[in-house]
Each structure stands twice: as structure tokens, then as C-alpha cells.
């Protein structure tokens, strides 16, 4: 199966990506920035797409040919970050992922 994991480099996402890959699935990890974990995940042979779940074009591209999506991307509370940011990522991003999945027949 081809599986997309949003938030694929986070604590839970990375563990899920590893498990799915080890189980023989073709996994794509979508995350918002490059980092140490993205290199490690690529070393496993997993495709990593850098982009935000708030970007419909990026999500649509990531969703191409996917059988299953696990949506784990989320913004967590930090100091001096406005509430609108959390709504944009956690609500708006979830809607974009859901809409792209429906459009792609996932």
C-alpha cells in the first residue's frame, strides 16, 4: 500500500512511518520543514515532502496515488504564537487534507 503520513517527522509520525515502512508499505512523509529527522527518514528509503498542510497544492501533490492517509500534522502551543496560527494549521490544515483525500479518492 502507498501511505501518506502528514506530520511524518514528529514523535508519533516518525514512529508510524518507521512501522509502516518496516511492514513493507510505500510511505510518504509530509512535514513542514527540513531537519535531522527528515534525513534519517530518507535514509530508510521513505520519500519526504517538505511543505505545509495549509498549502492545498502541496497536499494535493502528496496525495497523488495514495491508498491511505494518516493525518498527524498539528501545531502545538508555543509562547508568543497567535491563536489564529493554531486554527489555520489544526483546523484549516485538516480540512485541506480531508478535501484532497476525497478528491483523490483516498
PDB file of N, CA and C in Angstrom:
ATOM      1  N   UNK A   1       0.826  -1.185   0.000  1.00  0.00           N
ATOM      2  CA  UNK A   1       0.000   0.000   0.000  1.00  0.00           C
ATOM      3  C   UNK A   1       0.868   1.245   0.000  1.00  0.00           C
ATOM      4  N   UNK A   2       0.373   2.286  -0.643  1.00  0.00           N
ATOM      5  CA  UNK A   2       1.055   3.578  -0.617  1.00  0.00           C
ATOM      6  C   UNK A   2       0.346   4.442   0.428  1.00  0.00           C
ATOM      7  N   UNK A   3       1.118   4.898   1.418  1.00  0.00           N
ATOM      8  CA  UNK A   3       0.533   5.575   2.577  1.00  0.00           C
ATOM      9  C   UNK A   3       1.201   6.929   2.801  1.00  0.00           C
ATOM     10  N   UNK A   4       0.383   7.963   2.939  1.00  0.00           N
ATOM     11  CA  UNK A   4       0.856   9.306   3.264  1.00  0.00           C
ATOM     12  C   UNK A   4       0.688   9.537   4.756  1.00  0.00           C
ATOM     13  N   UNK A   5       1.751  10.041   5.394  1.00  0.00           N
ATOM     14  CA  UNK A   5       1.692  10.412   6.810  1.00  0.00           C
ATOM     15  C   UNK A   5       2.011  11.898   6.906  1.00  0.00           C
ATOM     16  N   UNK A   6       1.013  12.715   7.252  1.00  0.00           N
ATOM     17  CA  UNK A   6       1.294  14.126   7.497  1.00  0.00           C
ATOM     18  C   UNK A   6       1.863  14.235   8.911  1.00  0.00           C
ATOM     19  N   UNK A   7       2.779  15.176   9.095  1.00  0.00           N
ATOM     20  CA  UNK A   7       3.449  15.252  10.395  1.00  0.00           C
ATOM     21  C   UNK A   7       4.395  14.077  10.575  1.00  0.00           C
ATOM     22  N   UNK A   8       4.932  13.605   9.466  1.00  0.00           N
ATOM     23  CA  UNK A   8       5.727  12.378   9.460  1.00  0.00           C
ATOM     24  C   UNK A   8       7.060  12.425  10.173  1.00  0.00           C
ATOM     25  N   UNK A   9       7.519  13.611  10.566  1.00  0.00           N
ATOM     26  CA  UNK A   9       8.784  13.670  11.302  1.00  0.00           C
ATOM     27  C   UNK A   9       8.580  13.968  12.783  1.00  0.00           C
ATOM     28  N   UNK A  10       7.348  14.126  13.206  1.00  0.00           N
ATOM     29  CA  UNK A  10       7.064  14.344  14.623  1.00  0.00           C
ATOM     30  C   UNK A  10       7.257  13.061  15.416  1.00  0.00           C
ATOM     31  N   UNK A  11       7.073  13.140  16.711  1.00  0.00           N
ATOM     32  CA  UNK A  11       7.306  11.989  17.586  1.00  0.00           C
ATOM     33  C   UNK A  11       6.453  10.791  17.173  1.00  0.00           C
ATOM     34  N   UNK A  12       5.155  10.993  17.085  1.00  0.00           N
ATOM     35  CA  UNK A  12       4.254   9.901  16.709  1.00  0.00           C
ATOM     36  C   UNK A  12       4.381   9.578  15.225  1.00  0.00           C
ATOM     37  N   UNK A  13       4.476  10.614  14.396  1.00  0.00           N
ATOM     38  CA  UNK A  13       4.572  10.414  12.955  1.00  0.00           C
ATOM     39  C   UNK A  13       5.782   9.605  12.547  1.00  0.00           C
ATOM     40  N   UNK A  14       6.919   9.908  13.124  1.00  0.00           N
ATOM     41  CA  UNK A  14       8.145   9.184  12.783  1.00  0.00           C
ATOM     42  C   UNK A  14       8.027   7.710  13.161  1.00  0.00           C
ATOM     43  N   UNK A  15       7.467   7.431  14.314  1.00  0.00           N
ATOM     44  CA  UNK A  15       7.286   6.032  14.738  1.00  0.00           C
ATOM     45  C   UNK A  15       6.342   5.304  13.784  1.00  0.00           C
ATOM     46  N   UNK A  16       5.277   5.973  13.358  1.00  0.00           N
ATOM     47  CA  UNK A  16       4.341   5.359  12.420  1.00  0.00           C
ATOM     48  C   UNK A  16       4.996   5.140  11.062  1.00  0.00           C
ATOM     49  N   UNK A  17       5.730   6.124  10.576  1.00  0.00           N
ATOM     50  CA  UNK A  17       6.438   5.989   9.295  1.00  0.00           C
ATOM     51  C   UNK A  17       7.371   4.788   9.336  1.00  0.00           C
ATOM     52  N   UNK A  18       8.134   4.651  10.405  1.00  0.00           N
ATOM     53  CA  UNK A  18       9.073   3.526  10.547  1.00  0.00           C
ATOM     54  C   UNK A  18       8.327   2.197  10.527  1.00  0.00           C
ATOM     55  N   UNK A  19       7.262   2.110  11.286  1.00  0.00           N
ATOM     56  CA  UNK A  19       6.492   0.864  11.365  1.00  0.00           C
ATOM     57  C   UNK A  19       5.898   0.493  10.009  1.00  0.00           C
ATOM     58  N   UNK A  20       5.290   1.461   9.345  1.00  0.00           N
ATOM     59  CA  UNK A  20       4.681   1.202   8.042  1.00  0.00           C
ATOM     60  C   UNK A  20       5.733   0.792   7.017  1.00  0.00           C
ATOM     61  N   UNK A  21       6.868   1.495   7.024  1.00  0.00           N
ATOM     62  CA  UNK A  21       7.957   1.156   6.101  1.00  0.00           C
ATOM     63  C   UNK A  21       8.492  -0.246   6.386  1.00  0.00           C
ATOM     64  N   UNK A  22       8.717  -0.555   7.650  1.00  0.00           N
ATOM     65  CA  UNK A  22       9.219  -1.883   8.026  1.00  0.00           C
ATOM     66  C   UNK A  22       8.233  -2.988   7.657  1.00  0.00           C
ATOM     67  N   UNK A  23       6.947  -2.653   7.623  1.00  0.00           N
ATOM     68  CA  UNK A  23       5.918  -3.622   7.237  1.00  0.00           C
ATOM     69  C   UNK A  23       5.788  -3.756   5.722  1.00  0.00           C
ATOM     70  N   UNK A  24       6.628  -3.017   4.977  1.00  0.00           N
ATOM     71  CA  UNK A  24       6.669  -3.172   3.526  1.00  0.00           C
ATOM     72  C   UNK A  24       5.829  -2.193   2.727  1.00  0.00           C
ATOM     73  N   UNK A  25       5.295  -1.185   3.376  1.00  0.00           N
ATOM     74  CA  UNK A  25       4.475  -0.205   2.658  1.00  0.00           C
ATOM     75  C   UNK A  25       5.354   0.861   2.003  1.00  0.00           C
ATOM     76  N   UNK A  26       4.836   1.445   0.940  1.00  0.00           N
ATOM     77  CA  UNK A  26       5.455   2.589   0.271  1.00  0.00           C
ATOM     78  C   UNK A  26       4.951   3.828   1.007  1.00  0.00           C
ATOM     79  N   UNK A  27       5.829   4.468   1.765  1.00  0.00           N
ATOM     80  CA  UNK A  27       5.410   5.546   2.660  1.00  0.00           C
ATOM     81  C   UNK A  27       5.928   6.894   2.167  1.00  0.00           C
ATOM     82  N   UNK A  28       5.070   7.893   2.281  1.00  0.00           N
ATOM     83  CA  UNK A  28       5.432   9.279   2.004  1.00  0.00           C
ATOM     84  C   UNK A  28       5.201  10.058   3.294  1.00  0.00           C
ATOM     85  N   UNK A  29       6.209  10.802   3.725  1.00  0.00           N
ATOM     86  CA  UNK A  29       6.083  11.637   4.923  1.00  0.00           C
ATOM     87  C   UNK A  29       6.004  13.096   4.489  1.00  0.00           C
ATOM     88  N   UNK A  30       4.983  13.792   4.932  1.00  0.00           N
ATOM     89  CA  UNK A  30       4.830  15.221   4.656  1.00  0.00           C
ATOM     90  C   UNK A  30       5.098  15.975   5.945  1.00  0.00           C
ATOM     91  N   UNK A  31       6.028  16.923   5.877  1.00  0.00           N
ATOM     92  CA  UNK A  31       6.304  17.737   7.053  1.00  0.00           C
ATOM     93  C   UNK A  31       6.690  19.135   6.617  1.00  0.00           C
ATOM     94  N   UNK A  32       6.583  20.088   7.522  1.00  0.00           N
ATOM     95  CA  UNK A  32       6.709  21.493   7.161  1.00  0.00           C
ATOM     96  C   UNK A  32       8.135  22.017   7.061  1.00  0.00           C
ATOM     97  N   UNK A  33       9.133  21.268   7.546  1.00  0.00           N
ATOM     98  CA  UNK A  33      10.500  21.785   7.443  1.00  0.00           C
ATOM     99  C   UNK A  33      11.518  20.655   7.434  1.00  0.00           C
ATOM    100  N   UNK A  34      12.662  20.964   6.859  1.00  0.00           N
ATOM    101  CA  UNK A  34      13.792  20.041   6.878  1.00  0.00           C
ATOM    102  C   UNK A  34      14.365  19.986   8.287  1.00  0.00           C
ATOM    103  N   UNK A  35      14.952  18.866   8.616  1.00  0.00           N
ATOM    104  CA  UNK A  35      15.593  18.721   9.913  1.00  0.00           C
ATOM    105  C   UNK A  35      16.346  17.409   9.982  1.00  0.00           C
ATOM    106  N   UNK A  36      16.912  17.131  11.116  1.00  0.00           N
ATOM    107  CA  UNK A  36      17.672  15.897  11.314  1.00  0.00           C
ATOM    108  C   UNK A  36      16.799  14.680  11.026  1.00  0.00           C
ATOM    109  N   UNK A  37      15.564  14.721  11.469  1.00  0.00           N
ATOM    110  CA  UNK A  37      14.675  13.572  11.291  1.00  0.00           C
ATOM    111  C   UNK A  37      14.342  13.319   9.827  1.00  0.00           C
ATOM    112  N   UNK A  38      14.276  14.381   9.006  1.00  0.00           N
ATOM    113  CA  UNK A  38      13.965  14.160   7.593  1.00  0.00           C
ATOM    114  C   UNK A  38      15.077  13.372   6.920  1.00  0.00           C
ATOM    115  N   UNK A  39      16.323  13.671   7.253  1.00  0.00           N
ATOM    116  CA  UNK A  39      17.447  12.916   6.701  1.00  0.00           C
ATOM    117  C   UNK A  39      17.417  11.465   7.131  1.00  0.00           C
ATOM    118  N   UNK A  40      17.118  11.236   8.386  1.00  0.00           N
ATOM    119  CA  UNK A  40      17.036   9.871   8.907  1.00  0.00           C
ATOM    120  C   UNK A  40      15.926   9.089   8.203  1.00  0.00           C
ATOM    121  N   UNK A  41      14.785   9.722   8.033  1.00  0.00           N
ATOM    122  CA  UNK A  41      13.654   9.061   7.371  1.00  0.00           C
ATOM    123  C   UNK A  41      13.991   8.767   5.914  1.00  0.00           C
ATOM    124  N   UNK A  42      14.645   9.694   5.237  1.00  0.00           N
ATOM    125  CA  UNK A  42      15.070   9.443   3.849  1.00  0.00           C
ATOM    126  C   UNK A  42      16.047   8.272   3.785  1.00  0.00           C
ATOM    127  N   UNK A  43      16.911   8.157   4.785  1.00  0.00           N
ATOM    128  CA  UNK A  43      17.873   7.048   4.816  1.00  0.00           C
ATOM    129  C   UNK A  43      17.172   5.696   4.874  1.00  0.00           C
ATOM    130  N   UNK A  44      15.955   5.653   5.378  1.00  0.00           N
ATOM    131  CA  UNK A  44      15.183   4.406   5.404  1.00  0.00           C
ATOM    132  C   UNK A  44      14.623   4.079   4.020  1.00  0.00           C
ATOM    133  N   UNK A  45      14.678   5.057   3.102  1.00  0.00           N
ATOM    134  CA  UNK A  45      14.096   4.860   1.782  1.00  0.00           C
ATOM    135  C   UNK A  45      12.700   5.431   1.646  1.00  0.00           C
ATOM    136  N   UNK A  46      12.315   6.271   2.584  1.00  0.00           N
ATOM    137  CA  UNK A  46      10.989   6.887   2.577  1.00  0.00           C
ATOM    138  C   UNK A  46      11.077   8.239   1.871  1.00  0.00           C
ATOM    139  N   UNK A  47      10.092   8.528   1.025  1.00  0.00           N
ATOM    140  CA  UNK A  47      10.019   9.829   0.365  1.00  0.00           C
ATOM    141  C   UNK A  47       9.526  10.860   1.372  1.00  0.00           C
ATOM    142  N   UNK A  48      10.225  11.994   1.437  1.00  0.00           N
ATOM    143  CA  UNK A  48       9.824  13.086   2.319  1.00  0.00           C
ATOM    144  C   UNK A  48       9.473  14.289   1.453  1.00  0.00           C
ATOM    145  N   UNK A  49       8.305  14.844   1.670  1.00  0.00           N
ATOM    146  CA  UNK A  49       7.884  16.067   1.000  1.00  0.00           C
ATOM    147  C   UNK A  49       7.859  17.168   2.048  1.00  0.00           C
ATOM    148  N   UNK A  50       8.526  18.279   1.731  1.00  0.00           N
ATOM    149  CA  UNK A  50       8.552  19.415   2.643  1.00  0.00           C
ATOM    150  C   UNK A  50       7.490  20.415   2.199  1.00  0.00           C
ATOM    151  N   UNK A  51       6.575  20.707   3.099  1.00  0.00           N
ATOM    152  CA  UNK A  51       5.513  21.658   2.816  1.00  0.00           C
ATOM    153  C   UNK A  51       4.485  21.622   3.928  1.00  0.00           C
ATOM    154  N   UNK A  52       3.594  22.574   3.888  1.00  0.00           N
ATOM    155  CA  UNK A  52       2.600  22.719   4.953  1.00  0.00           C
ATOM    156  C   UNK A  52       1.265  22.105   4.564  1.00  0.00           C
ATOM    157  N   UNK A  53       0.575  21.561   5.548  1.00  0.00           N
ATOM    158  CA  UNK A  53      -0.784  21.063   5.310  1.00  0.00           C
ATOM    159  C   UNK A  53      -1.742  22.214   5.022  1.00  0.00           C
ATOM    160  N   UNK A  54      -1.296  23.443   5.201  1.00  0.00           N
ATOM    161  CA  UNK A  54      -2.125  24.600   4.868  1.00  0.00           C
ATOM    162  C   UNK A  54      -1.972  25.005   3.406  1.00  0.00           C
ATOM    163  N   UNK A  55      -1.100  24.335   2.678  1.00  0.00           N
ATOM    164  CA  UNK A  55      -0.864  24.612   1.254  1.00  0.00           C
ATOM    165  C   UNK A  55      -1.556  23.531   0.429  1.00  0.00           C
ATOM    166  N   UNK A  56      -2.707  23.865  -0.136  1.00  0.00           N
ATOM    167  CA  UNK A  56      -3.520  22.882  -0.856  1.00  0.00           C
ATOM    168  C   UNK A  56      -2.763  22.232  -2.010  1.00  0.00           C
ATOM    169  N   UNK A  57      -1.913  22.980  -2.705  1.00  0.00           N
ATOM    170  CA  UNK A  57      -1.165  22.422  -3.834  1.00  0.00           C
ATOM    171  C   UNK A  57      -0.172  21.360  -3.365  1.00  0.00           C
ATOM    172  N   UNK A  58       0.508  21.616  -2.265  1.00  0.00           N
ATOM    173  CA  UNK A  58       1.462  20.648  -1.713  1.00  0.00           C
ATOM    174  C   UNK A  58       0.734  19.385  -1.269  1.00  0.00           C
ATOM    175  N   UNK A  59      -0.379  19.551  -0.581  1.00  0.00           N
ATOM    176  CA  UNK A  59      -1.142  18.401  -0.090  1.00  0.00           C
ATOM    177  C   UNK A  59      -1.692  17.595  -1.259  1.00  0.00           C
ATOM    178  N   UNK A  60      -2.190  18.264  -2.277  1.00  0.00           N
ATOM    179  CA  UNK A  60      -2.719  17.572  -3.459  1.00  0.00           C
ATOM    180  C   UNK A  60      -1.624  16.743  -4.126  1.00  0.00           C
ATOM    181  N   UNK A  61      -0.433  17.320  -4.268  1.00  0.00           N
ATOM    182  CA  UNK A  61       0.698  16.593  -4.856  1.00  0.00           C
ATOM    183  C   UNK A  61       1.062  15.377  -4.004  1.00  0.00           C
ATOM    184  N   UNK A  62       1.123  15.562  -2.700  1.00  0.00           N
ATOM    185  CA  UNK A  62       1.487  14.465  -1.794  1.00  0.00           C
ATOM    186  C   UNK A  62       0.454  13.347  -1.832  1.00  0.00           C
ATOM    187  N   UNK A  63      -0.787  13.672  -2.114  1.00  0.00           N
ATOM    188  CA  UNK A  63      -1.895  12.716  -2.084  1.00  0.00           C
ATOM    189  C   UNK A  63      -1.977  11.857  -3.358  1.00  0.00           C
ATOM    190  N   UNK A  64      -1.242  12.219  -4.401  1.00  0.00           N
ATOM    191  CA  UNK A  64      -1.325  11.512  -5.681  1.00  0.00           C
ATOM    192  C   UNK A  64      -0.927  10.046  -5.533  1.00  0.00           C
ATOM    193  N   UNK A  65      -1.815   9.160  -5.942  1.00  0.00           N
ATOM    194  CA  UNK A  65      -1.530   7.731  -5.936  1.00  0.00           C
ATOM    195  C   UNK A  65      -1.552   7.075  -4.569  1.00  0.00           C
ATOM    196  N   UNK A  66      -2.035   7.780  -3.569  1.00  0.00           N
ATOM    197  CA  UNK A  66      -2.042   7.280  -2.194  1.00  0.00           C
ATOM    198  C   UNK A  66      -3.292   6.426  -1.948  1.00  0.00           C
ATOM    199  N   UNK A  67      -3.118   5.344  -1.194  1.00  0.00           N
ATOM    200  CA  UNK A  67      -4.236   4.478  -0.813  1.00  0.00           C
ATOM    201  C   UNK A  67      -4.823   4.851   0.545  1.00  0.00           C
ATOM    202  N   UNK A  68      -3.950   5.330   1.447  1.00  0.00           N
ATOM    203  CA  UNK A  68      -4.346   5.639   2.829  1.00  0.00           C
ATOM    204  C   UNK A  68      -3.600   6.894   3.262  1.00  0.00           C
ATOM    205  N   UNK A  69      -4.266   7.721   4.069  1.00  0.00           N
ATOM    206  CA  UNK A  69      -3.587   8.871   4.664  1.00  0.00           C
ATOM    207  C   UNK A  69      -3.791   8.831   6.175  1.00  0.00           C
ATOM    208  N   UNK A  70      -2.699   9.062   6.899  1.00  0.00           N
ATOM    209  CA  UNK A  70      -2.746   9.237   8.354  1.00  0.00           C
ATOM    210  C   UNK A  70      -2.400  10.700   8.605  1.00  0.00           C
ATOM    211  N   UNK A  71      -3.366  11.476   9.071  1.00  0.00           N
ATOM    212  CA  UNK A  71      -3.157  12.910   9.286  1.00  0.00           C
ATOM    213  C   UNK A  71      -2.748  13.154  10.740  1.00  0.00           C
ATOM    214  N   UNK A  72      -1.449  13.390  10.939  1.00  0.00           N
ATOM    215  CA  UNK A  72      -0.912  13.624  12.281  1.00  0.00           C
ATOM    216  C   UNK A  72      -0.322  15.021  12.444  1.00  0.00           C
ATOM    217  N   UNK A  73      -0.265  15.794  11.367  1.00  0.00           N
ATOM    218  CA  UNK A  73       0.319  17.135  11.452  1.00  0.00           C
ATOM    219  C   UNK A  73      -0.535  18.019  12.348  1.00  0.00           C
ATOM    220  N   UNK A  74       0.129  18.773  13.207  1.00  0.00           N
ATOM    221  CA  UNK A  74      -0.581  19.691  14.099  1.00  0.00           C
ATOM    222  C   UNK A  74       0.394  20.720  14.649  1.00  0.00           C
ATOM    223  N   UNK A  75      -0.129  21.882  14.961  1.00  0.00           N
ATOM    224  CA  UNK A  75       0.661  22.910  15.632  1.00  0.00           C
ATOM    225  C   UNK A  75       0.420  22.776  17.130  1.00  0.00           C
ATOM    226  N   UNK A  76       1.502  22.802  17.891  1.00  0.00           N
ATOM    227  CA  UNK A  76       1.406  22.692  19.344  1.00  0.00           C
ATOM    228  C   UNK A  76       1.681  24.042  19.978  1.00  0.00           C
ATOM    229  N   UNK A  77       1.150  24.244  21.152  1.00  0.00           N
ATOM    230  CA  UNK A  77       1.259  25.527  21.846  1.00  0.00           C
ATOM    231  C   UNK A  77       2.708  25.936  22.083  1.00  0.00           C
ATOM    232  N   UNK A  78       2.979  27.188  21.712  1.00  0.00           N
ATOM    233  CA  UNK A  78       4.276  27.806  21.960  1.00  0.00           C
ATOM    234  C   UNK A  78       4.016  29.231  22.435  1.00  0.00           C
ATOM    235  N   UNK A  79       5.000  29.808  23.081  1.00  0.00           N
ATOM    236  CA  UNK A  79       4.873  31.191  23.532  1.00  0.00           C
ATOM    237  C   UNK A  79       4.832  32.142  22.344  1.00  0.00           C
ATOM    238  N   UNK A  80       4.096  33.210  22.496  1.00  0.00           N
ATOM    239  CA  UNK A  80       4.045  34.302  21.522  1.00  0.00           C
ATOM    240  C   UNK A  80       3.576  33.889  20.131  1.00  0.00           C
ATOM    241  N   UNK A  81       2.762  32.851  20.046  1.00  0.00           N
ATOM    242  CA  UNK A  81       2.180  32.449  18.769  1.00  0.00           C
ATOM    243  C   UNK A  81       0.678  32.717  18.861  1.00  0.00           C
ATOM    244  N   UNK A  82       0.138  33.467  17.904  1.00  0.00           N
ATOM    245  CA  UNK A  82      -1.286  33.817  17.997  1.00  0.00           C
ATOM    246  C   UNK A  82      -2.205  32.611  17.793  1.00  0.00           C
ATOM    247  N   UNK A  83      -3.362  32.673  18.413  1.00  0.00           N
ATOM    248  CA  UNK A  83      -4.343  31.593  18.283  1.00  0.00           C
ATOM    249  C   UNK A  83      -4.744  31.341  16.837  1.00  0.00           C
ATOM    250  N   UNK A  84      -4.700  32.372  16.016  1.00  0.00           N
ATOM    251  CA  UNK A  84      -5.078  32.205  14.610  1.00  0.00           C
ATOM    252  C   UNK A  84      -4.178  31.197  13.903  1.00  0.00           C
ATOM    253  N   UNK A  85      -2.911  31.127  14.315  1.00  0.00           N
ATOM    254  CA  UNK A  85      -1.982  30.163  13.706  1.00  0.00           C
ATOM    255  C   UNK A  85      -2.435  28.731  13.983  1.00  0.00           C
ATOM    256  N   UNK A  86      -2.848  28.455  15.209  1.00  0.00           N
ATOM    257  CA  UNK A  86      -3.286  27.104  15.562  1.00  0.00           C
ATOM    258  C   UNK A  86      -4.551  26.729  14.796  1.00  0.00           C
ATOM    259  N   UNK A  87      -5.442  27.675  14.651  1.00  0.00           N
ATOM    260  CA  UNK A  87      -6.667  27.424  13.883  1.00  0.00           C
ATOM    261  C   UNK A  87      -6.319  27.163  12.417  1.00  0.00           C
ATOM    262  N   UNK A  88      -5.422  27.965  11.873  1.00  0.00           N
ATOM    263  CA  UNK A  88      -5.017  27.797  10.472  1.00  0.00           C
ATOM    264  C   UNK A  88      -4.451  26.403  10.222  1.00  0.00           C
ATOM    265  N   UNK A  89      -3.554  25.943  11.083  1.00  0.00           N
ATOM    266  CA  UNK A  89      -2.907  24.643  10.893  1.00  0.00           C
ATOM    267  C   UNK A  89      -3.820  23.495  11.310  1.00  0.00           C
ATOM    268  N   UNK A  90      -4.362  23.561  12.509  1.00  0.00           N
ATOM    269  CA  UNK A  90      -5.092  22.412  13.059  1.00  0.00           C
ATOM    270  C   UNK A  90      -6.495  22.236  12.486  1.00  0.00           C
ATOM    271  N   UNK A  91      -7.159  23.320  12.160  1.00  0.00           N
ATOM    272  CA  UNK A  91      -8.499  23.223  11.580  1.00  0.00           C
ATOM    273  C   UNK A  91      -8.418  23.345  10.058  1.00  0.00           C
ATOM    274  N   UNK A  92      -7.810  24.431   9.600  1.00  0.00           N
ATOM    275  CA  UNK A  92      -7.694  24.644   8.156  1.00  0.00           C
ATOM    276  C   UNK A  92      -6.888  23.561   7.468  1.00  0.00           C
ATOM    277  N   UNK A  93      -5.778  23.159   8.086  1.00  0.00           N
ATOM    278  CA  UNK A  93      -4.947  22.100   7.508  1.00  0.00           C
ATOM    279  C   UNK A  93      -5.671  20.775   7.440  1.00  0.00           C
ATOM    280  N   UNK A  94      -6.428  20.454   8.482  1.00  0.00           N
ATOM    281  CA  UNK A  94      -7.200  19.205   8.480  1.00  0.00           C
ATOM    282  C   UNK A  94      -8.233  19.211   7.365  1.00  0.00           C
ATOM    283  N   UNK A  95      -8.875  20.354   7.132  1.00  0.00           N
ATOM    284  CA  UNK A  95      -9.862  20.459   6.055  1.00  0.00           C
ATOM    285  C   UNK A  95      -9.197  20.290   4.694  1.00  0.00           C
ATOM    286  N   UNK A  96      -8.036  20.884   4.518  1.00  0.00           N
ATOM    287  CA  UNK A  96      -7.313  20.760   3.248  1.00  0.00           C
ATOM    288  C   UNK A  96      -6.923  19.306   3.002  1.00  0.00           C
ATOM    289  N   UNK A  97      -6.423  18.625   4.028  1.00  0.00           N
ATOM    290  CA  UNK A  97      -6.051  17.209   3.887  1.00  0.00           C
ATOM    291  C   UNK A  97      -7.289  16.374   3.561  1.00  0.00           C
ATOM    292  N   UNK A  98      -8.373  16.611   4.270  1.00  0.00           N
ATOM    293  CA  UNK A  98      -9.610  15.867   4.022  1.00  0.00           C
ATOM    294  C   UNK A  98     -10.130  16.108   2.606  1.00  0.00           C
ATOM    295  N   UNK A  99     -10.166  17.364   2.181  1.00  0.00           N
ATOM    296  CA  UNK A  99     -10.639  17.685   0.828  1.00  0.00           C
ATOM    297  C   UNK A  99      -9.771  17.027  -0.238  1.00  0.00           C
ATOM    298  N   UNK A 100      -8.451  17.051  -0.048  1.00  0.00           N
ATOM    299  CA  UNK A 100      -7.541  16.435  -1.019  1.00  0.00           C
ATOM    300  C   UNK A 100      -7.730  14.925  -1.059  1.00  0.00           C
ATOM    301  N   UNK A 101      -7.961  14.322   0.096  1.00  0.00           N
ATOM    302  CA  UNK A 101      -8.182  12.873   0.146  1.00  0.00           C
ATOM    303  C   UNK A 101      -9.466  12.499  -0.587  1.00  0.00           C
ATOM    304  N   UNK A 102     -10.518  13.254  -0.362  1.00  0.00           N
ATOM    305  CA  UNK A 102     -11.791  12.989  -1.043  1.00  0.00           C
ATOM    306  C   UNK A 102     -11.615  13.151  -2.550  1.00  0.00           C
ATOM    307  N   UNK A 103     -10.955  14.236  -2.957  1.00  0.00           N
ATOM    308  CA  UNK A 103     -10.732  14.497  -4.379  1.00  0.00           C
ATOM    309  C   UNK A 103      -9.912  13.387  -5.034  1.00  0.00           C
ATOM    310  N   UNK A 104      -8.940  12.842  -4.293  1.00  0.00           N
ATOM    311  CA  UNK A 104      -8.069  11.788  -4.832  1.00  0.00           C
ATOM    312  C   UNK A 104      -8.683  10.393  -4.691  1.00  0.00           C
ATOM    313  N   UNK A 105      -9.822  10.305  -4.039  1.00  0.00           N
ATOM    314  CA  UNK A 105     -10.466   9.007  -3.858  1.00  0.00           C
ATOM    315  C   UNK A 105      -9.820   8.138  -2.802  1.00  0.00           C
ATOM    316  N   UNK A 106      -9.176   8.788  -1.853  1.00  0.00           N
ATOM    317  CA  UNK A 106      -8.498   8.044  -0.780  1.00  0.00           C
ATOM    318  C   UNK A 106      -9.510   7.681   0.291  1.00  0.00           C
TER     319      UNK A 106
END
